[in-house]
Every structure is written in structure tokens, then in C-alpha cells.
């Protein structure tokens, strides 16, 4: 991207208007009002002067080549204007006109032709259907939003990059209400050429930017967004992303629930986690923690001390911390003893720390407590709650002491206070402020967890050398036996089993296995056996096995399923059932899902997704994010799970999916029986669905 887009020395406005309330007039008004020192060339054949500036009848009549152009005319006139700008050698154009890809195939084709014409002549396009871009550090506002007439801009260390115009100015307004400045605001529209990832990458290189807020509805070039994240991370800057719209199902497999469960949204989650990008779930979450990103504070182990003069605030803060998983600090005995000396006799020196109403009129107590907490190794972050303040409370002194603590010790600090006057006093000292303790806790959790994501990004896993695996020809769902065979070749432990054509073979297999056994119907056309009564468990006699085999073969015949067979395997009871699955996302590639297994996997949805390839450490870290994680180290009379063996199986599955991504559509391994620590894992059931050979040729 040419730097002249964000730092232009001159701008032509095609379709310029003397009316600042029209699309062709607002950018001129803004550049005049907000101090753009470059040249502005209004182009309109009907006027000689526009908003006090000389107007030009044509682009050629300007007599020089501007750095950038705003195209504020519609329809065919917009296409002609793009061609004229490209022919003139203009480097960048913001195309505000709509009526292109968003209208259907014909508009998409016209858009593509326009972009190809511009690119062939060295010009880049923002848009079409774009609200435009703005740089408030130099007044280059190539943007027609009315928001800047209502909410005065101010330069600051935050940038907003959005595919939507509305989704760019809504966070802008919220940030300005919080007293935070925004340097860049970019709304890219149809993303036909220069898109959100490319602009984010360019903005990430600005050393003044500490936080980039991104809104997308689709992502075509994830590798460029990954580059942007790496550039930002190298400077300690964060990227927070909000995705709008319903998730697009990426390569969902008809035969496997895994593809549908991962979808495009799960793949996006895995991608963002790998890049160290925080995914916001709402517009409010997108901006709430913003003040914390601007202070360069270190979060340590995220252990937080809650400090208030209200016991209720302490209780509610502890509840909120537990809900989001923010650990509260366990104060050392020496710290508690020092606090006991500093607090009134009826106060309890524990965390949450209640200063009681004695805070009123006792100006020295609050800074003394802060000094004590500064020496506490467990106190990584601080939340101050002031639910009420009035006569007798020296709020400015409290704010000053808090600011000195935050500055001297570089610890994240947040204030919760319902009174605006209290928030204003702390905000004046640069302390992040929130209306409720819940908002403050959530913001601290987001910031600290995001910092850990950026600091702890794993090294790229190198795939292990593996023998060639013969993948069956053709597309479609493989039977369970074929699926298990492929997985065994990939190095994944699978259950011992025999495939039988009739009840006699089933009985013979039974006699060769430890008892009891399971008998399952096995046919590629019926991947989900339990739904059709094709699973018979805990069979202990030959007669039971023969009866189960007949039932399975009869069920196949009733369904009109030819070629159905019977699979016999010993019953294995693991300590816990987990699952593994693969979906090949068209944008992000192979995605592996792992989590709780069994028949209720779609109901409980206690799963996470990882982009392949990945390491065993990434698997182990991901497992700890599951709701069932407390069970992994053993509970009551249940032993600890062999998570190392499960992680090894997951890594091998990811490597297999990467190597054969052109043939695999989906893999569903459920359940994976996880045995006691040191005893391994076994894939008990599996479904592999293949794609056509040479599908990308």
C-alpha cells in the first residue's frame, strides 16, 4: 500500500459539492475544519469555486497529479472517474459510489473490471461502496460520515479499521465519549482491492498506535492480517476484532458433525488465537478495555487485588472475577499483618480488601495501603471500587495516589464508580474508569489475557516425517474400518477390531478377543450408527454376538443398504471420553477440533479449535480452556487422564490433515477413550470423508 493514502500531500475530489452536507462536500469541509495542510482540488464542471476553494472542471485541468482522489459520483460516472484517475497516474482512490458487488453478479463483474483497470495502471482502490478513510493526526479526512460533525475528533493512539461504515463510527463515538483519541478511521466497503487486512498491516507500523479495533464480516486474506498482528505485537500494540454476520460454514461435512460444529467461525477463532488477536463478542467488549491498552502496564500472572470501602463491592467483584476466570491474589501473611496495622481494627485484611467507611476523613490510609500492596508479589493488578463519594471523601487525592501507584509500579489499574464526578477525577489522572465493578473486572480480564496471548504465542510446529499413506480413490464417506485403518497409518492409536461378513465370522472374532465385546454395523452409507440401532455393547456370550450381528445386518437390509458388514471389537472403558475432528476450511485450511466426546458432543459443545499444524503444548493449553478441565487431574476415585497421549494423537491428526488436505473433507473421531495417565488413548469410532482427487486442478 502506498503511504500517500494515509499521508497525502494533495487530494482531488471528483464530484465535489459546495454543500458540506452532501457526500461530495463533507470531505472538503472536514479537511478544511480539521487542519489538513495539503492541497485540495475540488472537481466539478458546474462551479468555479467550492467551499472557498478554486474548483476545476476536469481532472486534467488541475495541471498536476494529486496523491489521492475521492470519487463521489455514482454509477457509470464513478467507473469513468476511476479510469481517468488511473490514467492520470493517481496512486490511490477512495470510491464512495455503491451499486457494485453488493448488488449481485453483474455489479461484482463491473467492480472487478474497474479494479483490474486501476491496478494495471498502478492505482489502488478503497471501496467501492466505501465511507472512506480518515487520519486525524494530519486532517486528511477522505470520509463522508456525518459522525465527525457531531463528535469532534481528536488524535490518539487508537485506530479503527472496518468493512462497514456504521461499524467504524460507532466505536469511534464510544471511544470519544470515554475521552480517548482516535488517529485512523477506515471504512473499506466492498474490500475490492485494498481491504481491511492490508490497511491494518499499514496502520500497525505506526509507532504511535497502541490499539487497533477491527470489524469484519468476511476475511479473504488471513495471511495479511497475521502479518499485521505480528507487526503490532512486536511493538506491544494489540488488535481487537469483532466479526459481524452469521458464521459461514466452511467445508462442512455431510457425514460428520465436526465440520458443522467448527464452521467458519471456529476456524476464525483458531486463527485469531494463533495470531494473538483478541476476538470481541460485542461492540461494547470491543471498546470497554481500550483505556488499559494505552498504558503499557505489565500483567504478570493476572492476579488481582480488589480495593474498596464497601464490602458489597468486594463481594460483587469477587463474583465477577470468578465468572470470567480472573484470579484474585492470595495475600502473603506479612502483607496481611502490615495491612492490619494500617486499617481500622474492625477491618479484615484480606482480598477483596475492605477499607470500610474509615476511608472518609482519613487521607493517609489509602496511600499507605497502596504502598503495602506495591510490595506484595501476588498483586499483579489492582481494581479500585468507589461506590459512593461525597463530603468527607478527598476524591482528587485518591485519584492522585492511584495514578502514582500505577505509574511507579507499571501495574494495570482500573476504577469502578457509578458517579461521573468520581470517574472524571480518576480519568483526569489517566486511570481507566468504568461504571460498574463487573465492567472493570471484565476489562482487566480481557487486557491481561490478551497480553498473555501475545506474549505466549507458540513457535510454529514442524510436521514430523511420516510414511506415505494410501488414500482410497474417489470421494465420499469411508466405512468405520477404512477410517480406522487410515488413522492407524497416521500414527493414531485405534481399537483392535475385526470386520465380519456374517454372524459366524462375528462369533469367531468374539472368541479371539477379551470379553466383553461391542458389535457395530459397519457401512459407509450409515456413518452415525447409534441413530439406527447399530451399536450393541457389553456382549459376553457367543449367542449375544450372533444375535447382535443378525440385528445389524437385518437393519442394513431394511434400509436398502448394500455391502453392510459387522465390526467386532473388545469393550474399552476409558477414564473419560474425548473427541477429535478435522474440517478443511476454504480460507484457513485444516482445523482440528478437540474436546468432550460421547453422544452429547453437539449439545454440550465443550470444544476448542486449533489451526493445523500445532504442537502438543498448544493442545494441552487448549484442553485447560474446556469446562471439563477440572476433571483431567483426577477426581474422587477417578485417576488422572493421559493427556500427553491425547495431545500426541491430536498433533498426528493435525499433521495428517495438513499433508493430505487436498483429499480430506472431514474426520470425526468420537469417542477417543482416554485412559489413566501413562496408559494411552484409543480411537474407538471414526468417520473419514474424502474429497475428489485433483479437485483444485
XYZ file of C-alpha atoms in Angstrom:
697
model
C 0.000 0.000 0.000
C 1.279 3.448 -0.920
C 1.851 5.587 2.199
C 0.340 8.562 0.385
C -3.129 7.180 1.110
C -2.856 7.914 4.850
C -0.371 10.769 4.422
C -1.439 12.515 1.188
C 0.046 15.865 0.219
C -2.831 16.573 -2.178
C -6.352 15.267 -2.722
C -8.707 15.623 -5.689
C -12.451 15.376 -5.013
C -14.353 14.166 -8.082
C -17.976 15.231 -7.723
C -17.139 17.985 -5.253
C -20.060 19.867 -3.717
C -20.363 23.301 -2.161
C -22.827 21.802 0.313
C -20.962 20.289 3.286
C -23.966 18.046 3.983
C -23.542 16.161 0.705
C -21.208 13.242 0.121
C -19.057 15.294 -2.259
C -18.931 18.210 0.149
C -18.221 16.670 3.532
C -14.601 15.602 2.920
C -13.739 19.125 1.741
C -15.447 20.585 4.809
C -13.633 18.170 7.107
C -10.203 18.727 5.601
C -10.705 22.479 5.976
C -12.042 22.243 9.525
C -9.588 19.665 10.853
C -6.422 21.321 9.613
C -5.339 19.438 6.503
C -2.295 21.363 5.283
C -2.075 19.690 1.884
C -3.781 20.830 -1.282
C -7.431 20.067 -2.030
C -8.647 20.117 -5.643
C -12.462 20.135 -5.970
C -13.502 18.828 -9.416
C -16.919 19.926 -10.661
C -17.572 21.327 -14.181
C -20.569 23.337 -12.945
C -18.650 25.529 -10.449
C -15.562 27.703 -10.355
C -15.360 27.805 -6.562
C -16.374 25.274 -3.928
C -16.298 25.970 -0.182
C -13.888 28.832 -0.726
C -11.506 26.805 -2.875
C -10.872 27.031 -6.589
C -12.824 24.341 -8.456
C -11.651 22.548 -11.602
C -13.873 21.428 -14.482
C -11.886 18.244 -15.099
C -9.141 16.219 -13.512
C -6.734 17.142 -16.310
C -7.289 20.867 -15.703
C -5.650 20.649 -12.273
C -2.280 20.613 -14.032
C -0.627 18.172 -11.635
C -1.171 14.667 -10.271
C -2.708 14.534 -6.794
C -1.615 11.821 -4.361
C -5.165 10.610 -3.806
C -8.648 11.041 -5.196
C -12.110 10.880 -3.673
C -14.682 9.660 -6.177
C -18.063 10.957 -5.026
C -20.043 10.409 -8.212
C -22.343 7.468 -8.873
C -22.870 4.664 -11.375
C -21.125 4.816 -14.725
C -19.678 8.221 -13.802
C -17.792 6.543 -10.953
C -16.315 3.934 -13.314
C -15.242 6.661 -15.747
C -13.734 8.690 -12.906
C -11.713 5.679 -11.723
C -10.326 5.214 -15.231
C -9.450 8.904 -15.537
C -7.666 8.872 -12.184
C -5.758 5.710 -13.097
C -4.775 7.115 -16.500
C -3.590 10.314 -14.807
C -1.228 8.357 -12.523
C -3.005 8.938 -9.219
C -1.789 6.419 -6.661
C -4.942 5.924 -4.559
C -8.676 6.428 -4.935
C -11.487 6.232 -2.403
C -14.592 5.125 -4.319
C -17.696 6.078 -2.361
C -20.200 5.042 -5.039
C -22.388 1.994 -4.395
C -24.053 -0.338 -6.890
C -21.266 -2.854 -7.361
C -20.631 -6.299 -5.790
C -23.241 -5.714 -3.093
C -25.957 -5.746 -5.807
C -25.179 -9.140 -7.342
C -23.166 -10.867 -10.068
C -23.414 -8.074 -12.648
C -22.248 -5.464 -10.176
C -19.471 -7.779 -8.982
C -18.213 -8.197 -12.545
C -18.233 -4.425 -13.109
C -16.350 -3.954 -9.842
C -13.731 -6.497 -10.859
C -13.188 -4.838 -14.232
C -12.791 -1.452 -12.547
C -10.216 -2.764 -10.075
C -8.255 -4.588 -12.773
C -8.112 -1.427 -14.890
C -6.875 0.635 -11.944
C -4.307 -1.916 -10.758
C -2.900 -2.364 -14.263
C -2.002 1.337 -14.169
C -0.605 1.278 -10.649
C -3.605 2.726 -8.799
C -5.097 1.180 -5.658
C -8.745 1.471 -4.664
C -10.553 1.742 -1.340
C -14.110 0.574 -1.899
C -16.328 0.834 -3.816
C -19.285 1.408 -1.508
C -16.790 2.852 0.962
C -17.421 5.500 3.580
C -13.736 6.285 3.315
C -10.674 6.800 5.477
C -9.503 9.467 7.883
C -6.233 10.416 9.514
C -6.945 12.841 12.344
C -3.263 13.467 13.004
C -2.956 15.463 9.780
C -6.566 16.268 8.905
C -6.643 14.044 5.818
C -10.315 13.091 6.117
C -11.282 11.298 2.918
C -14.531 10.211 4.508
C -18.170 11.347 4.273
C -19.563 10.189 7.646
C -21.752 12.716 9.462
C -20.354 11.473 12.778
C -17.438 13.915 12.705
C -19.904 16.825 12.606
C -21.490 15.540 15.804
C -18.475 14.122 17.653
C -15.326 16.220 17.401
C -12.268 14.144 16.515
C -9.027 14.121 18.474
C -5.782 12.436 17.546
C -4.850 9.499 19.736
C -3.158 6.077 19.882
C -6.171 4.101 18.598
C -7.134 3.070 15.055
C -10.388 1.656 13.688
C -10.490 -0.430 10.500
C -13.865 -1.705 9.370
C -15.639 -3.192 6.383
C -18.733 -1.300 7.485
C -19.172 2.436 7.731
C -21.563 2.256 10.681
C -19.339 -0.239 12.498
C -16.434 2.197 12.151
C -18.122 5.262 13.625
C -19.984 3.506 16.454
C -16.783 2.502 18.291
C -15.346 5.917 17.389
C -18.234 7.648 19.188
C -17.908 5.387 22.232
C -14.161 5.962 22.439
C -14.551 9.718 22.198
C -17.196 9.571 24.943
C -14.560 7.799 27.045
C -12.187 10.689 26.379
C -9.926 8.644 24.091
C -8.475 9.942 20.850
C -8.544 8.095 17.522
C -5.909 8.626 14.845
C -7.149 6.465 11.968
C -10.677 5.554 10.960
C -11.047 3.440 7.833
C -14.293 2.057 6.373
C -13.456 -0.014 3.304
C -16.867 -1.038 1.951
C -16.670 -3.860 -0.568
C -12.957 -4.541 0.023
C -12.490 -4.963 -3.720
C -8.806 -4.005 -3.652
C -7.220 -2.518 -0.538
C -9.015 -4.389 2.209
C -9.187 -4.463 5.994
C -6.136 -6.741 6.460
C -3.934 -4.583 4.215
C -4.932 -1.338 5.900
C -4.500 -2.932 9.321
C -0.991 -4.009 8.363
C -0.104 -0.486 7.225
C -1.514 1.108 10.379
C 0.196 -1.426 12.641
C 3.539 0.023 11.568
C 2.708 3.435 13.083
C 4.679 3.521 16.375
C 2.086 5.848 17.920
C -0.729 3.288 17.607
C -1.250 1.069 20.655
C -4.648 -0.433 19.839
C -6.334 -1.343 16.548
C -10.044 -2.167 16.518
C -11.108 -4.251 13.515
C -14.605 -5.064 12.283
C -15.086 -7.665 9.559
C -17.932 -9.587 8.007
C -15.665 -11.779 5.886
C -11.941 -12.456 5.702
C -10.263 -13.325 2.412
C -6.580 -12.655 3.133
C -5.876 -14.019 6.616
C -2.126 -14.143 5.998
C -2.040 -10.346 5.717
C -3.968 -9.929 8.949
C -1.474 -12.305 10.560
C 1.352 -10.055 9.337
C -0.443 -7.045 10.821
C -0.754 -8.834 14.155
C 2.938 -9.702 14.172
C 3.925 -6.098 13.416
C 1.634 -4.805 16.163
C 2.768 -7.460 18.652
C 6.434 -6.616 18.056
C 5.676 -3.113 19.339
C 3.414 -4.208 22.183
C 0.270 -2.993 20.403
C -2.944 -5.022 20.460
C -5.576 -5.867 17.867
C -9.178 -6.475 18.947
C -11.504 -7.896 16.297
C -15.287 -8.124 16.072
C -16.883 -10.281 13.397
C -20.409 -9.394 12.334
C -22.918 -11.510 10.492
C -23.823 -15.167 10.755
C -20.938 -17.577 10.525
C -20.291 -19.117 7.117
C -19.979 -22.877 7.179
C -16.567 -23.685 5.847
C -16.231 -27.100 4.214
C -18.872 -28.622 6.497
C -19.001 -32.366 6.019
C -22.323 -34.035 5.315
C -21.210 -37.237 7.050
C -19.545 -35.626 10.056
C -20.797 -33.340 12.793
C -17.279 -31.959 13.195
C -17.388 -29.768 10.096
C -20.675 -28.205 11.070
C -19.510 -27.611 14.631
C -16.248 -25.975 13.587
C -17.713 -23.999 10.704
C -16.038 -20.831 9.563
C -16.473 -19.256 12.983
C -14.471 -21.892 14.828
C -11.747 -21.672 12.213
C -11.642 -17.913 12.713
C -11.336 -18.376 16.481
C -8.377 -20.703 15.981
C -6.720 -18.298 13.545
C -7.124 -15.279 15.824
C -5.802 -17.174 18.842
C -2.706 -18.189 16.895
C -2.131 -14.578 15.802
C -2.615 -13.126 19.280
C -5.728 -11.168 18.227
C -8.487 -10.791 20.806
C -11.941 -11.630 19.484
C -14.656 -9.404 20.914
C -18.195 -10.735 21.195
C -19.898 -7.351 21.022
C -19.306 -3.724 20.178
C -19.200 -2.941 23.895
C -16.491 -5.549 24.516
C -14.611 -4.154 21.534
C -14.095 -0.798 23.260
C -14.532 -1.374 27.009
C -10.949 -2.351 27.789
C -9.425 0.230 25.415
C -8.018 2.529 28.147
C -5.961 -0.341 29.584
C -4.156 -0.919 26.279
C -2.772 2.616 26.280
C -0.654 2.420 29.450
C 1.986 -0.255 28.695
C 1.341 -1.895 32.066
C 2.595 -5.409 32.833
C 0.049 -8.015 33.931
C 2.275 -10.687 35.479
C 0.158 -13.727 36.357
C -3.099 -11.659 36.217
C -3.561 -11.944 39.998
C -5.775 -9.055 41.048
C -6.388 -7.185 44.278
C -9.802 -5.565 44.775
C -9.720 -2.473 46.957
C -12.871 -0.648 48.111
C -14.512 0.943 51.104
C -17.582 -1.212 50.539
C -17.841 -4.885 51.434
C -20.583 -5.321 48.829
C -18.327 -4.072 46.042
C -15.690 -6.558 47.145
C -18.188 -9.424 47.079
C -19.588 -8.478 43.667
C -16.078 -8.007 42.276
C -15.060 -11.459 43.511
C -18.166 -12.937 41.885
C -17.414 -11.194 38.590
C -13.775 -12.328 38.707
C -14.782 -15.950 39.201
C -17.262 -15.769 36.315
C -14.627 -14.628 33.810
C -11.731 -16.615 35.271
C -9.701 -13.701 36.651
C -7.650 -14.929 39.647
C -7.670 -12.892 42.835
C -4.354 -12.573 44.637
C -3.679 -14.553 47.810
C -2.015 -12.004 50.063
C 1.089 -13.119 51.947
C 0.975 -13.326 55.750
C 3.436 -10.438 56.017
C 1.248 -8.281 53.771
C -1.857 -9.080 55.813
C -0.023 -8.152 59.014
C 1.080 -4.790 57.579
C -2.463 -4.134 56.363
C -3.832 -4.967 59.786
C -1.661 -2.187 61.214
C -2.821 0.291 58.539
C -6.554 -0.454 58.682
C -9.142 0.101 61.405
C -9.354 -2.670 63.970
C -12.693 -3.911 62.661
C -11.432 -4.290 59.043
C -10.353 -7.659 57.649
C -7.009 -7.522 55.788
C -7.863 -9.994 53.041
C -8.599 -9.822 49.316
C -11.065 -8.289 48.413
C -9.820 -5.588 50.742
C -12.487 -3.536 52.546
C -11.177 -0.172 53.752
C -14.584 0.463 55.414
C -16.134 3.877 55.874
C -12.981 4.857 57.796
C -11.667 5.958 54.394
C -13.763 9.104 54.865
C -11.692 11.742 56.568
C -8.562 9.591 56.765
C -6.446 10.932 53.904
C -3.334 8.927 54.761
C -4.847 5.436 54.901
C -5.383 4.928 51.157
C -1.804 5.715 50.025
C -0.429 3.615 52.915
C -2.456 0.637 51.731
C -1.240 1.162 48.164
C 2.374 1.239 49.370
C 1.850 -2.081 51.157
C 0.232 -3.677 48.111
C 3.092 -2.464 45.938
C 5.405 -4.813 47.849
C 3.075 -7.808 47.500
C 4.408 -10.236 44.889
C 0.938 -11.647 44.236
C -0.560 -8.237 43.425
C -0.233 -8.065 39.633
C -3.256 -5.827 39.013
C -5.456 -3.538 41.073
C -9.154 -2.733 40.917
C -10.371 0.205 42.996
C -14.101 0.397 43.697
C -15.670 3.636 44.910
C -19.424 3.049 45.012
C -20.189 6.350 46.735
C -18.256 9.519 47.481
C -19.235 12.925 48.728
C -18.294 15.329 51.522
C -15.502 13.825 53.582
C -14.000 11.865 50.692
C -10.976 13.519 49.098
C -11.529 12.008 45.651
C -8.777 14.033 43.907
C -6.268 12.770 46.485
C -7.440 9.188 45.973
C -7.077 9.599 42.215
C -3.611 11.105 42.541
C -2.390 8.315 44.826
C -3.778 5.662 42.472
C -2.105 7.279 39.465
C 1.249 7.452 41.276
C 0.926 3.755 42.179
C 0.139 2.773 38.581
C 2.932 4.895 37.155
C 5.658 3.876 39.602
C 4.965 0.146 39.537
C 3.623 -0.251 35.953
C 0.675 -2.305 37.133
C -2.717 -2.306 35.404
C -5.225 -0.377 37.483
C -8.956 0.100 36.926
C -11.542 2.144 38.788
C -15.241 1.342 39.116
C -17.525 4.157 40.212
C -21.158 4.914 39.362
C -20.687 8.653 39.991
C -19.493 10.577 36.967
C -17.631 13.109 39.122
C -15.531 10.319 40.647
C -14.754 8.812 37.256
C -13.770 12.207 35.899
C -11.342 12.791 38.762
C -9.565 9.489 38.131
C -9.750 9.822 34.352
C -8.001 13.179 34.608
C -5.014 11.291 36.035
C -5.073 8.737 33.214
C -6.693 5.915 35.192
C -9.054 3.676 33.181
C -12.546 4.136 34.608
C -15.717 2.024 34.464
C -19.264 2.463 35.704
C -19.536 -0.935 37.412
C -17.194 -3.393 39.070
C -18.317 -6.016 36.542
C -17.154 -3.860 33.627
C -13.840 -3.165 35.368
C -13.218 -6.856 36.069
C -14.103 -7.878 32.506
C -11.802 -5.221 31.104
C -8.885 -6.310 33.308
C -9.516 -9.922 32.331
C -9.566 -9.083 28.613
C -6.447 -6.950 28.725
C -4.424 -9.355 30.859
C -5.494 -12.441 28.913
C -4.807 -10.701 25.622
C -1.337 -9.698 26.769
C -0.655 -13.305 27.720
C -1.851 -14.399 24.263
C 0.559 -12.000 22.583
C 3.475 -12.819 24.879
C 2.997 -16.580 24.797
C 2.430 -17.271 21.126
C 3.875 -20.728 20.382
C 6.570 -21.431 17.849
C 5.280 -22.903 14.619
C 5.099 -26.683 14.919
C 7.191 -28.534 12.368
C 5.440 -31.570 10.955
C 7.147 -34.856 11.674
C 8.303 -37.072 8.845
C 5.593 -39.637 8.146
C 5.326 -42.600 5.809
C 3.185 -42.260 2.725
C -0.415 -43.252 3.327
C -2.514 -44.709 0.575
C -5.732 -42.715 0.397
C -8.597 -44.562 -1.344
C -9.664 -43.099 -4.671
C -12.886 -41.221 -5.224
C -14.944 -39.018 -2.964
C -17.373 -39.825 -0.188
C -17.597 -41.299 3.273
C -15.427 -44.234 4.264
C -16.706 -47.035 6.458
C -15.522 -47.262 10.016
C -12.939 -49.961 9.287
C -11.382 -47.993 6.412
C -11.443 -44.835 8.514
C -9.702 -46.527 11.436
C -7.125 -48.014 9.063
C -6.196 -44.568 7.728
C -5.873 -43.173 11.233
C -3.692 -46.080 12.343
C -1.362 -45.390 9.394
C -1.214 -41.755 10.546
C 0.098 -42.949 13.920
C -3.103 -42.555 15.920
C -3.815 -45.453 18.327
C -7.054 -47.209 17.319
C -9.065 -50.015 18.863
C -8.307 -53.615 17.773
C -11.201 -54.877 15.685
C -12.383 -57.395 13.118
C -14.712 -56.779 10.156
C -17.128 -59.664 9.621
C -19.496 -60.532 6.796
C -21.906 -62.663 8.822
C -22.706 -63.929 12.297
C -20.326 -66.889 12.007
C -17.344 -64.599 11.390
C -18.564 -62.349 14.178
C -18.611 -65.272 16.602
C -15.112 -66.322 15.539
C -13.839 -62.791 16.149
C -15.510 -62.741 19.548
C -13.602 -65.857 20.585
C -10.292 -64.130 19.743
C -10.938 -61.003 21.824
C -11.057 -60.266 25.505
C -14.653 -60.199 26.726
C -16.992 -58.393 26.711
C -17.131 -57.036 23.159
C -19.055 -54.483 21.125
C -20.751 -55.321 17.825
C -21.456 -52.467 15.399
C -22.928 -52.268 11.948
C -20.279 -51.011 9.533
C -21.264 -49.266 6.263
C -20.039 -46.097 4.574
C -23.622 -45.050 3.829
C -24.560 -45.081 7.516
C -21.851 -43.158 9.396
C -23.850 -42.474 12.571
C -24.670 -45.943 13.799
C -26.305 -45.290 17.157
C -29.156 -43.423 15.467
C -30.131 -46.642 13.644
C -29.710 -49.175 16.459
C -26.434 -50.467 15.011
C -24.409 -50.447 18.238
C -24.604 -53.362 20.699
C -22.493 -53.067 23.838
C -21.194 -55.306 26.593
C -21.749 -58.636 24.813
C -20.409 -61.549 26.845
C -21.517 -64.745 25.033
C -21.354 -66.190 21.548
C -25.132 -66.212 21.423
C -25.248 -62.457 22.237
C -22.744 -61.737 19.477
C -24.597 -63.793 16.862
C -27.884 -62.116 17.787
C -26.338 -58.633 17.548
C -24.720 -59.424 14.190
C -28.033 -60.618 12.758
C -29.760 -57.471 14.036
C -27.187 -55.189 12.378
C -27.282 -56.997 9.025
C -31.087 -57.046 9.144
C -31.158 -53.300 9.800
C -28.942 -52.703 6.752
C -31.246 -54.831 4.622
C -34.292 -52.907 5.858
C -32.602 -49.610 4.957
C -31.674 -50.890 1.494
C -28.002 -50.537 2.353
C -25.881 -52.991 0.425
C -22.441 -54.149 1.462
C -23.023 -53.612 5.164
C -20.797 -55.613 7.485
C -20.277 -56.090 11.187
C -17.373 -54.774 13.233
C -16.430 -56.640 16.406
C -14.087 -55.094 18.968
C -13.310 -55.538 22.658
C -15.115 -53.176 25.017
C -12.762 -50.472 26.270
C -13.750 -48.265 29.161
C -11.554 -45.218 29.372
C -11.414 -42.837 32.276
C -13.086 -40.232 30.078
C -14.353 -39.852 26.509
C -12.905 -37.027 24.423
C -13.195 -36.399 20.701
C -11.088 -35.217 17.775
C -12.287 -33.860 14.461
C -10.986 -32.205 11.315
C -12.565 -29.796 8.864
C -10.775 -28.209 5.911
C -11.739 -24.553 5.920
C -11.520 -22.878 2.479
C -9.807 -19.811 3.977
C -7.812 -21.081 6.949
C -7.031 -24.660 5.893
C -7.088 -27.695 8.204
C -8.783 -27.037 11.543
C -8.748 -29.629 14.320
C -11.467 -29.633 16.946
C -10.940 -31.298 20.301
C -12.970 -31.538 23.449
C -15.528 -33.573 25.324
C -16.743 -36.599 23.382
C -19.629 -39.010 23.509
C -23.186 -38.847 22.238
C -23.862 -35.358 23.663
C -20.980 -33.577 21.960
C -23.269 -31.376 19.846
C -25.377 -30.482 22.882
C -22.607 -29.631 25.308
C -20.248 -28.110 22.722
C -17.349 -28.078 25.154
C -14.760 -27.922 22.378
C -11.961 -25.730 21.043
C -10.419 -25.463 17.599
C -6.754 -25.315 16.574
C -5.226 -24.474 13.214
C -3.010 -27.290 11.997
C -0.135 -27.836 12.288
C 0.242 -27.284 16.026
C 2.311 -28.589 18.921
C 1.436 -30.821 21.856
C 1.850 -27.820 24.160
C -0.869 -25.990 22.228
C -3.177 -28.968 22.654
C -2.515 -29.144 26.392
C -3.110 -25.418 26.768
C -6.333 -25.686 24.785
C -7.589 -28.569 26.915
C -7.299 -26.403 30.007
C -9.813 -23.988 28.463
C -12.533 -26.642 28.396
C -15.260 -26.626 31.020
C -14.371 -30.212 31.926
C -10.715 -29.323 32.580
C -11.068 -29.767 36.382
C -11.634 -33.496 35.756
C -8.321 -34.056 33.991
C -6.129 -34.371 37.080
C -8.447 -36.885 38.705
C -11.439 -36.514 40.985
C -12.836 -38.645 43.797
C -11.842 -42.209 42.876
C -11.112 -41.411 39.221
C -7.443 -41.300 38.120
C -5.772 -38.517 36.152
C -6.074 -38.705 32.361
C -3.262 -39.434 29.923
C -3.439 -36.007 28.313
C 0.073 -36.353 26.891
C -1.065 -39.323 24.797
C -4.171 -37.436 23.688
C -2.059 -34.421 22.708
C 0.261 -36.663 20.697
C -2.727 -38.154 18.852
C -4.101 -34.678 18.147
C -0.747 -33.489 16.758
C -0.525 -36.516 14.481
C -4.075 -35.927 13.286
C -3.229 -32.302 12.503
C -0.096 -33.309 10.614
C -2.078 -35.926 8.663
C -4.717 -33.335 7.763
C -2.080 -30.870 6.571
C -0.318 -33.430 4.427
C -3.485 -34.715 2.772
C -5.600 -31.565 2.884
C -6.354 -31.877 -0.847
C -8.160 -35.189 -0.271
C -9.704 -34.828 3.171
C -13.052 -33.173 3.624
C -13.618 -34.073 7.263
C -12.631 -36.502 10.000
C -14.723 -37.370 13.042
C -13.146 -39.466 15.842
C -15.655 -39.904 18.639
C -15.071 -41.182 21.163
C -11.377 -41.182 21.872
C -11.079 -43.248 25.033
C -8.554 -41.554 27.298
C -7.042 -43.990 29.784
C -5.296 -43.319 33.071
C -2.078 -41.310 32.969
C 0.660 -43.356 31.331
C -1.744 -45.863 29.734
C -2.509 -44.052 26.467
C -5.586 -43.388 24.352
C -7.652 -45.364 21.833
C -9.778 -44.112 18.949
C -12.899 -46.256 19.214
C -15.038 -44.916 16.359
C -14.143 -42.827 13.326
C -15.613 -41.445 10.117
C -13.424 -40.037 7.343
C -14.935 -38.217 4.389
C -12.814 -37.693 1.290
C -12.903 -35.119 -1.478
C -12.403 -35.698 -5.178
C -8.863 -36.276 -6.369
C -7.308 -33.333 -8.237
C -10.203 -31.153 -7.117
C -8.138 -27.959 -7.447
C -6.820 -28.597 -10.926
